[in-house]
Short mmCIF file of C-alpha atoms and ligand atoms in Angstrom, two decimals:
data_model
loop_
_atom_site.label_atom_id
_atom_site.label_comp_id
_atom_site.label_asym_id
_atom_site.label_seq_id
_atom_site.Cartn_x
_atom_site.Cartn_y
_atom_site.Cartn_z
CA MET L 1054 -0.08 -0.07 0.01
CA PRO L 1055 1.31 3.39 -0.98
CA ASP L 1056 1.86 6.15 1.69
CA ASP L 1057 -0.86 8.07 0.47
CA PRO L 1058 -3.80 5.80 -0.70
CA LEU L 1059 -6.04 8.89 -1.43
CA ALA L 1060 -3.36 10.21 -4.01
CA ARG L 1061 -3.17 6.62 -5.46
CA ALA L 1062 -6.96 6.43 -5.95
CA HIS L 1063 -7.03 9.53 -7.71
CA GLU L 1064 -4.15 8.51 -9.91
CA LEU L 1065 -5.75 5.17 -10.76
CA ASP L 1066 -9.08 7.09 -11.63
CA ARG L 1067 -7.07 9.48 -14.02
CA ASP L 1068 -5.44 6.47 -15.64
CA ASP L 1069 -8.73 4.51 -16.00
CA PRO L 1070 -9.59 4.12 -19.77
CA ILE L 1071 -13.29 3.36 -18.97
CA ALA L 1072 -13.77 6.12 -16.23
CA GLY L 1073 -16.21 7.96 -18.64
CA PHE L 1074 -18.86 5.39 -18.42
CA ARG L 1075 -19.73 6.43 -15.05
CA ASP L 1076 -21.51 9.45 -16.27
CA ARG L 1077 -23.77 6.99 -18.15
CA PHE L 1078 -25.50 6.04 -15.05
CA MET L 1079 -27.76 7.84 -12.48
CA HIS L 1080 -26.25 8.77 -9.38
CA ALA L 1081 -29.07 10.19 -7.06
CA ASP L 1082 -26.76 11.63 -4.38
CA GLU L 1083 -22.92 11.91 -4.18
CA GLU L 1084 -22.81 10.84 -0.52
CA THR L 1085 -23.62 7.28 -1.09
CA VAL L 1086 -20.82 4.81 -1.74
CA TYR L 1087 -22.57 2.00 -3.70
CA PHE L 1088 -20.85 -1.48 -3.24
CA ASP L 1089 -23.81 -3.60 -4.40
CA GLY L 1090 -23.75 -3.55 -8.17
CA ASN L 1091 -23.45 -7.31 -8.00
CA SER L 1092 -26.97 -7.71 -6.53
CA LEU L 1093 -28.59 -4.79 -8.35
CA GLY L 1094 -26.83 -2.67 -10.90
CA ARG L 1095 -27.33 1.11 -11.41
CA LEU L 1096 -29.80 2.79 -13.65
CA PRO L 1097 -28.36 3.70 -17.05
CA HIS L 1098 -29.75 7.08 -18.29
CA ALA L 1099 -30.18 5.30 -21.71
CA THR L 1100 -32.55 2.87 -20.09
CA ARG L 1101 -34.68 5.48 -18.62
CA ASP L 1102 -34.99 7.17 -21.96
CA ARG L 1103 -35.62 3.92 -23.70
CA LEU L 1104 -38.25 3.04 -21.21
CA ARG L 1105 -40.11 6.45 -21.51
CA THR L 1106 -40.09 6.09 -25.34
CA ALA L 1107 -41.45 2.38 -24.96
CA VAL L 1108 -44.14 3.47 -22.57
CA ASP L 1109 -45.35 6.64 -24.19
CA GLU L 1110 -44.87 5.91 -27.79
CA GLU L 1111 -44.68 2.14 -28.36
CA TRP L 1112 -47.35 1.02 -25.84
CA GLY L 1113 -49.24 4.22 -25.16
CA ALA L 1114 -49.64 5.32 -28.84
CA GLY L 1115 -48.70 2.36 -30.86
CA LEU L 1116 -50.64 -0.27 -28.71
CA VAL L 1117 -50.71 -3.81 -29.98
CA ARG L 1118 -48.82 -2.70 -33.23
CA GLY L 1119 -45.70 -2.63 -30.93
CA TRP L 1120 -45.32 -6.33 -31.22
CA SER L 1121 -44.03 -6.08 -34.64
CA ARG L 1122 -40.90 -4.71 -32.96
CA TRP L 1123 -41.12 -6.34 -29.57
CA ILE L 1124 -41.26 -9.82 -31.04
CA GLU L 1125 -37.45 -9.46 -31.95
CA LEU L 1126 -36.39 -8.12 -28.55
CA ALA L 1127 -35.54 -11.33 -26.94
CA ARG L 1128 -33.26 -12.48 -29.54
CA GLN L 1129 -31.82 -8.95 -30.32
CA ALA L 1130 -30.75 -8.61 -26.70
CA GLY L 1131 -29.57 -12.15 -26.79
CA ASP L 1132 -27.24 -11.35 -29.75
CA VAL L 1133 -25.72 -8.25 -27.94
CA LEU L 1134 -25.04 -10.42 -24.95
CA ALA L 1135 -23.56 -13.20 -27.07
CA THR L 1136 -21.18 -11.00 -29.08
CA GLY L 1137 -20.48 -8.11 -26.62
CA VAL L 1138 -20.38 -9.85 -23.22
CA LEU L 1139 -20.30 -13.60 -23.28
CA GLY L 1140 -17.93 -14.04 -26.31
CA VAL L 1141 -20.06 -16.43 -28.24
CA ASP L 1142 -22.03 -16.28 -31.41
CA PRO L 1143 -25.05 -14.64 -32.44
CA GLY L 1144 -27.97 -17.11 -32.00
CA GLU L 1145 -26.46 -18.87 -29.10
CA VAL L 1146 -28.05 -16.66 -26.49
CA VAL L 1147 -31.62 -15.48 -25.75
CA LEU L 1148 -33.48 -13.35 -23.09
CA ALA L 1149 -36.10 -15.20 -21.20
CA ASP L 1150 -37.65 -15.91 -17.76
CA SER L 1151 -35.65 -15.73 -14.73
CA THR L 1152 -32.21 -17.41 -14.03
CA SER L 1153 -33.99 -20.00 -11.95
CA VAL L 1154 -36.53 -20.90 -14.53
CA ASN L 1155 -33.84 -21.07 -17.24
CA LEU L 1156 -31.73 -23.33 -15.19
CA TYR L 1157 -34.78 -25.75 -14.82
CA LYS L 1158 -35.54 -25.69 -18.39
CA LEU L 1159 -31.80 -26.32 -19.56
CA ALA L 1160 -31.04 -28.79 -16.98
CA ALA L 1161 -34.29 -30.70 -17.80
CA ALA L 1162 -33.42 -30.58 -21.46
CA ALA L 1163 -29.80 -31.91 -20.84
CA LEU L 1164 -31.06 -34.73 -18.71
CA ASP L 1165 -33.56 -35.64 -21.51
CA ALA L 1166 -30.57 -35.69 -23.87
CA ARG L 1167 -28.61 -38.12 -21.77
CA PRO L 1168 -31.46 -40.67 -21.01
CA GLY L 1169 -29.15 -43.61 -19.87
CA ARG L 1170 -27.41 -41.53 -17.26
CA ARG L 1171 -28.74 -41.25 -13.70
CA ALA L 1172 -26.62 -38.83 -11.90
CA ILE L 1173 -26.31 -34.94 -11.71
CA VAL L 1174 -23.14 -33.19 -10.26
CA VAL L 1175 -23.41 -29.76 -8.38
CA GLU L 1176 -20.92 -28.12 -5.91
CA SER L 1177 -22.19 -27.79 -2.33
CA ASP L 1178 -21.87 -24.15 -2.34
CA ASN L 1179 -23.58 -23.13 -5.57
CA PHE L 1180 -26.23 -20.55 -5.31
CA PRO L 1181 -29.26 -21.86 -3.40
CA THR L 1182 -31.66 -21.66 -6.36
CA ASP L 1183 -29.30 -23.88 -8.32
CA LEU L 1184 -29.25 -26.46 -5.55
CA TYR L 1185 -32.94 -26.30 -5.07
CA VAL L 1186 -33.82 -26.52 -8.71
CA LEU L 1187 -31.60 -29.54 -9.18
CA GLN L 1188 -32.87 -31.14 -6.10
CA GLY L 1189 -36.42 -30.76 -7.41
CA LEU L 1190 -35.40 -32.37 -10.82
CA ALA L 1191 -33.66 -35.25 -9.22
CA ALA L 1192 -36.44 -35.93 -6.93
CA ALA L 1193 -39.02 -35.83 -9.78
CA ARG L 1194 -37.05 -38.19 -11.80
CA GLY L 1195 -35.50 -40.51 -9.21
CA LEU L 1196 -31.84 -39.33 -10.05
CA ASP L 1197 -28.81 -39.34 -7.87
CA LEU L 1198 -27.75 -35.79 -7.09
CA ARG L 1199 -23.99 -35.89 -6.22
CA VAL L 1200 -23.15 -32.71 -4.14
CA VAL L 1201 -19.37 -32.12 -4.23
CA PRO L 1202 -18.21 -30.63 -1.13
CA VAL L 1203 -16.41 -27.37 -1.68
CA GLY L 1204 -14.94 -24.87 0.75
CA ILE L 1205 -17.19 -21.77 0.90
CA ASP L 1206 -14.52 -19.49 -0.08
CA ASP L 1207 -12.91 -21.61 -2.79
CA GLY L 1208 -15.33 -22.52 -5.39
CA LEU L 1209 -15.21 -25.69 -7.35
CA THR L 1210 -11.84 -26.98 -8.46
CA VAL L 1211 -10.93 -29.73 -10.92
CA ALA L 1212 -9.46 -31.63 -8.09
CA ASP L 1213 -12.88 -31.73 -6.34
CA LEU L 1214 -14.22 -33.79 -9.20
CA ASP L 1215 -11.73 -36.74 -8.67
CA GLY L 1216 -13.91 -39.89 -8.35
CA VAL L 1217 -17.17 -37.93 -8.97
CA LEU L 1218 -17.50 -37.91 -12.65
CA ASP L 1219 -18.11 -41.26 -14.07
CA ASP L 1220 -20.26 -42.63 -17.22
CA ASP L 1221 -23.42 -42.36 -15.02
CA VAL L 1222 -23.34 -38.46 -14.89
CA ALA L 1223 -25.64 -36.73 -17.30
CA LEU L 1224 -24.82 -33.11 -16.17
CA LEU L 1225 -22.50 -31.03 -14.10
CA CYS L 1226 -23.83 -27.57 -12.94
CA ALA L 1227 -21.47 -24.95 -11.46
CA SER L 1228 -21.14 -21.21 -11.04
CA HIS L 1229 -18.29 -19.48 -12.82
CA ILE L 1230 -17.98 -16.91 -10.02
CA ALA L 1231 -18.80 -17.97 -6.40
CA TYR L 1232 -21.69 -15.72 -5.31
CA ARG L 1233 -20.36 -15.53 -1.64
CA SER L 1234 -16.50 -15.27 -1.90
CA GLY L 1235 -16.16 -14.18 -5.60
CA ALA L 1236 -13.89 -17.15 -6.43
CA ARG L 1237 -13.56 -17.67 -10.08
CA THR L 1238 -13.77 -21.37 -11.22
CA ASP L 1239 -11.74 -22.77 -13.93
CA LEU L 1240 -14.52 -23.09 -16.35
CA ARG L 1241 -12.44 -24.63 -19.13
CA ALA L 1242 -10.80 -27.11 -17.12
CA ILE L 1243 -13.96 -28.26 -15.42
CA THR L 1244 -15.70 -28.47 -18.83
CA ALA L 1245 -13.25 -30.54 -20.12
CA ARG L 1246 -13.32 -33.04 -17.22
CA ALA L 1247 -17.08 -33.29 -17.57
CA HIS L 1248 -16.89 -33.78 -21.31
CA ASP L 1249 -14.15 -36.60 -20.73
CA ALA L 1250 -16.94 -38.30 -18.63
CA GLY L 1251 -19.54 -37.66 -21.40
CA ALA L 1252 -21.48 -35.27 -19.27
CA LEU L 1253 -23.06 -31.88 -20.36
CA THR L 1254 -22.20 -28.60 -18.46
CA LEU L 1255 -24.53 -26.11 -17.11
CA TRP L 1256 -22.88 -22.74 -16.02
CA ASP L 1257 -24.49 -20.07 -13.88
CA LEU L 1258 -22.89 -16.80 -15.03
CA SER L 1259 -24.92 -14.54 -12.71
CA HIS L 1260 -21.93 -12.83 -11.07
CA ALA L 1261 -19.62 -13.31 -14.13
CA ALA L 1262 -21.55 -11.70 -16.82
CA GLY L 1263 -20.35 -8.21 -17.24
CA SER L 1264 -17.59 -8.64 -14.66
CA VAL L 1265 -15.20 -11.15 -16.26
CA PRO L 1266 -14.72 -12.75 -19.57
CA THR L 1267 -16.60 -16.09 -19.85
CA PRO L 1268 -14.57 -18.64 -21.94
CA LEU L 1269 -17.68 -20.55 -22.99
CA ARG L 1270 -16.63 -20.94 -26.63
CA GLU L 1271 -12.85 -21.74 -25.73
CA ALA L 1272 -14.14 -24.50 -23.43
CA GLY L 1273 -16.87 -25.71 -25.76
CA ALA L 1274 -19.20 -25.30 -22.75
CA ASP L 1275 -22.67 -26.64 -23.40
CA LEU L 1276 -25.17 -24.49 -21.52
CA ALA L 1277 -25.40 -21.39 -19.40
CA VAL L 1278 -27.76 -19.15 -17.62
CA GLY L 1279 -27.45 -15.79 -15.85
CA CYS L 1280 -29.00 -12.58 -14.47
CA THR L 1281 -29.10 -9.23 -16.29
CA TYR L 1282 -29.92 -7.16 -13.15
CA LYS L 1283 -26.49 -7.57 -11.53
CA TYR L 1284 -23.41 -6.35 -13.39
CA LEU L 1285 -25.39 -5.84 -16.59
CA ASN L 1286 -27.54 -3.17 -15.01
CA GLY L 1287 -30.78 -4.41 -16.37
CA GLY L 1288 -32.95 -3.33 -13.45
CA PRO L 1289 -34.92 -5.03 -10.73
CA GLY L 1290 -36.57 -8.36 -12.19
CA ALA L 1291 -35.15 -7.90 -15.68
CA PRO L 1292 -35.37 -11.14 -17.62
CA ALA L 1293 -32.44 -13.58 -17.47
CA PHE L 1294 -30.46 -14.91 -20.43
CA LEU L 1295 -29.67 -18.46 -21.39
CA TYR L 1296 -26.98 -19.86 -23.77
CA VAL L 1297 -27.08 -23.15 -25.63
CA ARG L 1298 -24.00 -24.11 -27.85
CA ALA L 1299 -25.09 -23.87 -31.39
CA GLY L 1300 -24.17 -27.52 -32.28
CA LEU L 1301 -26.36 -28.78 -29.49
CA GLN L 1302 -29.61 -26.80 -29.99
CA ALA L 1303 -31.24 -29.15 -32.38
CA GLU L 1304 -30.71 -32.12 -30.04
CA LEU L 1305 -32.37 -30.30 -27.02
CA ARG L 1306 -36.01 -29.82 -26.16
CA GLN L 1307 -37.02 -27.94 -23.16
CA PRO L 1308 -39.62 -29.03 -20.84
CA ILE L 1309 -42.24 -26.16 -21.20
CA TRP L 1310 -43.77 -26.43 -24.60
CA GLY L 1311 -45.07 -22.96 -24.99
CA TRP L 1312 -46.05 -21.01 -28.06
CA PHE L 1313 -43.05 -18.66 -28.15
CA GLY L 1314 -40.95 -21.70 -28.78
CA GLN L 1315 -43.00 -22.88 -31.71
CA ARG L 1316 -42.18 -23.12 -35.43
CA ASP L 1317 -44.47 -20.66 -37.18
CA GLN L 1318 -45.92 -19.30 -34.10
CA PHE L 1319 -48.70 -17.48 -35.42
CA ALA L 1320 -49.98 -20.31 -37.80
CA MET L 1321 -51.50 -21.42 -34.50
CA GLY L 1322 -51.12 -25.05 -35.26
CA SER L 1323 -52.53 -27.45 -32.75
CA SER L 1324 -49.51 -29.43 -31.90
CA TYR L 1325 -46.00 -28.39 -30.63
CA GLU L 1326 -42.86 -28.49 -32.80
CA PRO L 1327 -40.02 -26.36 -31.59
CA VAL L 1328 -38.51 -23.85 -33.94
CA ASP L 1329 -34.91 -24.21 -35.02
CA GLY L 1330 -32.41 -22.21 -33.10
CA ILE L 1331 -32.09 -20.60 -29.94
CA GLU L 1332 -35.80 -19.40 -29.64
CA ARG L 1333 -37.03 -22.92 -29.08
CA PHE L 1334 -35.81 -22.21 -25.51
CA VAL L 1335 -38.41 -19.38 -25.11
CA VAL L 1336 -41.66 -20.17 -23.56
CA GLY L 1337 -44.32 -17.38 -23.58
CA THR L 1338 -44.78 -13.62 -24.05
CA PRO L 1339 -41.71 -11.89 -23.01
CA PRO L 1340 -41.51 -8.97 -20.55
CA VAL L 1341 -40.92 -6.15 -22.92
CA LEU L 1342 -40.13 -3.39 -20.54
CA GLY L 1343 -37.70 -5.37 -18.74
CA GLY L 1344 -36.34 -6.69 -21.93
CA TYR L 1345 -35.56 -3.17 -23.19
CA ALA L 1346 -33.81 -2.38 -19.85
CA ALA L 1347 -31.73 -5.69 -20.24
CA LEU L 1348 -30.81 -4.73 -23.75
CA GLU L 1349 -29.60 -1.21 -22.90
CA GLY L 1350 -27.55 -2.53 -19.97
CA ALA L 1351 -26.03 -5.11 -22.20
CA ARG L 1352 -25.13 -2.39 -24.86
CA ILE L 1353 -23.24 -0.19 -22.39
CA THR L 1354 -21.18 -3.39 -21.33
CA ALA L 1355 -20.54 -4.40 -24.79
CA GLU L 1356 -19.46 -0.70 -25.62
CA ALA L 1357 -16.99 -0.74 -22.89
CA GLY L 1358 -15.74 -4.15 -23.66
CA MET L 1359 -15.15 -7.17 -21.54
CA ALA L 1360 -11.36 -6.81 -21.65
CA ALA L 1361 -11.38 -3.15 -20.24
CA ILE L 1362 -14.22 -4.05 -17.62
CA ALA L 1363 -12.29 -7.20 -16.43
CA ALA L 1364 -9.03 -5.35 -16.18
CA LYS L 1365 -10.64 -2.51 -14.09
CA GLY L 1366 -12.47 -5.07 -11.86
CA ALA L 1367 -9.18 -6.67 -11.11
CA ALA L 1368 -7.68 -3.43 -10.05
CA LEU L 1369 -10.56 -2.20 -8.00
CA THR L 1370 -10.55 -5.33 -6.13
CA GLY L 1371 -6.81 -5.27 -5.73
CA PHE L 1372 -6.93 -1.85 -4.39
CA ALA L 1373 -9.86 -3.01 -1.93
CA LEU L 1374 -7.69 -5.86 -0.67
CA ASP L 1375 -4.68 -3.51 -0.27
CA LEU L 1376 -6.90 -1.12 1.96
CA THR L 1377 -8.07 -4.19 3.88
CA ASP L 1378 -4.54 -5.31 4.74
CA ALA L 1379 -3.41 -1.83 5.59
CA TRP L 1380 -6.65 -0.72 7.65
CA LEU L 1381 -8.77 -3.60 8.72
CA ALA L 1382 -6.68 -6.72 9.49
CA GLY L 1383 -6.17 -5.44 12.97
CA HIS L 1384 -9.93 -5.16 13.43
CA GLY L 1385 -10.67 -8.83 13.08
CA PHE L 1386 -11.29 -8.90 9.33
CA ALA L 1387 -9.90 -11.88 7.21
CA VAL L 1388 -10.13 -11.98 3.46
CA ALA L 1389 -12.37 -14.68 1.97
CA THR L 1390 -11.69 -13.76 -1.79
CA PRO L 1391 -8.64 -15.25 -3.68
CA ARG L 1392 -5.58 -13.23 -3.78
CA ASP L 1393 -4.98 -13.92 -7.41
CA PRO L 1394 -6.95 -11.57 -9.55
CA ALA L 1395 -7.31 -14.38 -12.26
CA ARG L 1396 -9.09 -16.39 -9.52
CA ARG L 1397 -11.58 -13.70 -8.65
CA GLY L 1398 -14.61 -11.70 -10.19
CA ALA L 1399 -15.40 -8.20 -9.25
CA HIS L 1400 -16.44 -8.52 -5.65
CA VAL L 1401 -14.36 -8.77 -2.41
CA THR L 1402 -15.79 -10.70 0.49
CA LEU L 1403 -14.43 -10.11 4.05
CA HIS L 1404 -15.32 -12.16 7.04
CA HIS L 1405 -15.82 -10.92 10.51
CA PRO L 1406 -17.77 -12.24 13.40
CA ARG L 1407 -19.80 -9.18 13.74
CA ALA L 1408 -20.21 -8.79 9.96
CA TRP L 1409 -24.18 -8.36 10.27
CA GLN L 1410 -23.72 -5.53 12.72
CA VAL L 1411 -20.92 -4.11 10.52
CA THR L 1412 -23.15 -4.19 7.51
CA GLN L 1413 -25.80 -2.01 9.31
CA ALA L 1414 -23.35 0.36 10.52
CA LEU L 1415 -21.97 0.80 6.89
CA LEU L 1416 -25.66 1.34 5.64
CA ALA L 1417 -26.17 3.93 8.41
CA ALA L 1418 -22.94 5.66 7.12
CA ALA L 1419 -24.34 5.72 3.43
CA VAL L 1420 -22.16 2.82 2.26
CA VAL L 1421 -24.16 0.14 0.61
CA PRO L 1422 -22.54 -3.42 0.67
CA ASP L 1423 -24.37 -6.68 1.41
CA PHE L 1424 -24.29 -9.30 4.03
CA ARG L 1425 -23.95 -13.10 3.23
CA THR L 1426 -24.24 -15.89 5.73
CA PRO L 1427 -22.62 -17.03 7.98
CA ASP L 1428 -20.30 -13.91 8.63
CA ARG L 1429 -19.62 -12.35 5.32
CA LEU L 1430 -19.43 -8.84 4.27
CA ARG L 1431 -19.65 -8.69 0.41
CA ILE L 1432 -18.27 -5.62 -1.37
CA GLY L 1433 -19.21 -5.49 -5.09
CA LEU L 1434 -17.13 -3.03 -7.07
CA ALA L 1435 -18.91 -2.96 -10.48
CA PRO L 1436 -16.37 -1.76 -12.79
CA LEU L 1437 -18.45 0.45 -15.29
CA TYR L 1438 -19.20 3.11 -12.56
CA THR L 1439 -17.12 2.42 -9.51
CA ARG L 1440 -14.36 4.74 -9.09
CA PHE L 1441 -11.10 4.12 -7.00
CA VAL L 1442 -11.92 7.08 -4.85
CA ASP L 1443 -15.42 5.27 -3.97
CA VAL L 1444 -13.30 2.39 -2.81
CA TYR L 1445 -11.07 4.69 -0.78
CA GLU L 1446 -14.17 6.38 0.75
CA GLY L 1447 -16.16 3.37 1.47
CA PHE L 1448 -13.17 1.73 3.26
CA ALA L 1449 -12.34 5.03 5.15
CA ARG L 1450 -15.84 4.97 6.55
CA LEU L 1451 -15.54 1.24 7.38
CA ARG L 1452 -12.35 1.92 9.17
CA ARG L 1453 -14.02 4.68 11.30
CA ILE L 1454 -16.86 2.45 12.22
CA MET L 1455 -14.26 -0.28 13.45
CA GLU L 1456 -12.16 2.27 15.34
CA THR L 1457 -15.14 3.75 17.05
CA ARG L 1458 -16.82 0.41 17.48
CA ALA L 1459 -19.97 1.97 16.15
CA TYR L 1460 -21.13 -1.39 14.85
CA SER L 1461 -21.93 -2.51 18.38
CA SER L 1462 -24.99 -0.32 18.75
CA PHE L 1463 -26.84 -2.29 15.98
CA PRO L 1464 -28.93 -5.36 16.43
CA ALA L 1465 -27.22 -8.71 16.06
CA GLU L 1466 -30.49 -10.32 14.78
CA ARG L 1467 -30.83 -10.52 11.00
CA SER L 1468 -33.66 -9.04 9.06
CA ARG L 1469 -35.50 -10.85 6.23
CA VAL L 1470 -33.57 -9.32 3.18
CA THR L 1471 -29.84 -9.21 3.64
C1 PLP X 1137 -28.57 -13.83 -8.24
C2 PLP X 1137 -28.30 -15.33 -8.62
C3 PLP X 1137 -29.45 -16.03 -9.15
C4 PLP X 1137 -30.84 -15.48 -9.07
O1 PLP X 1137 -31.61 -16.05 -9.76
P1 PLP X 1137 -33.19 -15.52 -10.03
O2 PLP X 1137 -33.91 -16.58 -10.57
O3 PLP X 1137 -32.89 -14.26 -10.91
O4 PLP X 1137 -33.70 -15.00 -8.83
C5 PLP X 1137 -29.18 -17.25 -9.63
N1 PLP X 1137 -27.99 -17.82 -9.47
C6 PLP X 1137 -26.81 -16.98 -9.05
C7 PLP X 1137 -25.39 -17.60 -9.03
C8 PLP X 1137 -27.05 -15.76 -8.57
O5 PLP X 1137 -25.98 -15.04 -8.08
#
């Protein structure tokens, strides 16, 4: 850590090639330090403009005629995500439903495509919805769910799969970035191991999309899902995306046979025959307003470019770890996030026995992080709009809270939403 971390923060901001993107987002007050872009990204100005137009002109004036444009939206946003964010080809990604629902659809489709195999592999600390969806599928089909124990700070490693993958495994499901610690999994090596065993892979990219490059194409990864409301700034409840490798699409059928996945949809035929291509994984009428917001968010990310975003994420998290070492280690904090920037995403997680009280004290001091069980303070540093001086300021307030023990006046009992 340099002698003068504030001067260092200013220097890093001056040299930041994507610093200008901060002005593309709404900042309602300059006092708040926002460290939760990995739960809900900020509002882009372009999104507010787009939604106004969509509401006033397309819906308000155009009424049902708007569908001639809206019908393309899921695929249009999918193509921006594919080429500008996820590094795959147009036609491999589409916007639809929620991450949880997409996970169900793709996992079920994958299981149907490997009918002789009776096992699903998942890591023990995958995001809860992933575990629940797979538990439900395994229960409904009488399959064996093999839960690989992983340390809550480590994410899944190739070594964890020793003795787990065999020719009974149909599907392996894992997160690219662990939601709790921010650990980055070796997507390529794990995909290769799963493929060696003849299994399909389903990646949850919720904390990866818009924070790090996702080597789906290089890995030959089969399937993926993810949120648009986190680093992609699509807004609360914006539809999720799903990815299916082009060469696999014709072979897969998803379990919900809806009319938006139907060939020649408006022929209104009486029996289901899925359309060719990625749109066979869509079910029903898409949420148009949320879809526009997801499209605008994806566009900004694509414009900045994933290489620049990932480089800034590594620098922001590195600066946060430097400040932690210099200011917080003596106050009982330990770092849960990997030190190697290639092994983490764009959030930093610290543990502390009083983390829940510290989280509340930070909120009272206009710093917005979040808390994750059991004792984690999660600090999201969304690269598109977080400045190094914001990291400095947030950590300076945290240091003051620890020095004055201001956290001790907050309840130790957790609230419903953390
Ligand atoms: C945020 C998140 C989800 C959320 O799923 P929803 O269906 O949008 O509620 C799923 N998986 C991971 C890894 C997440 O981080």
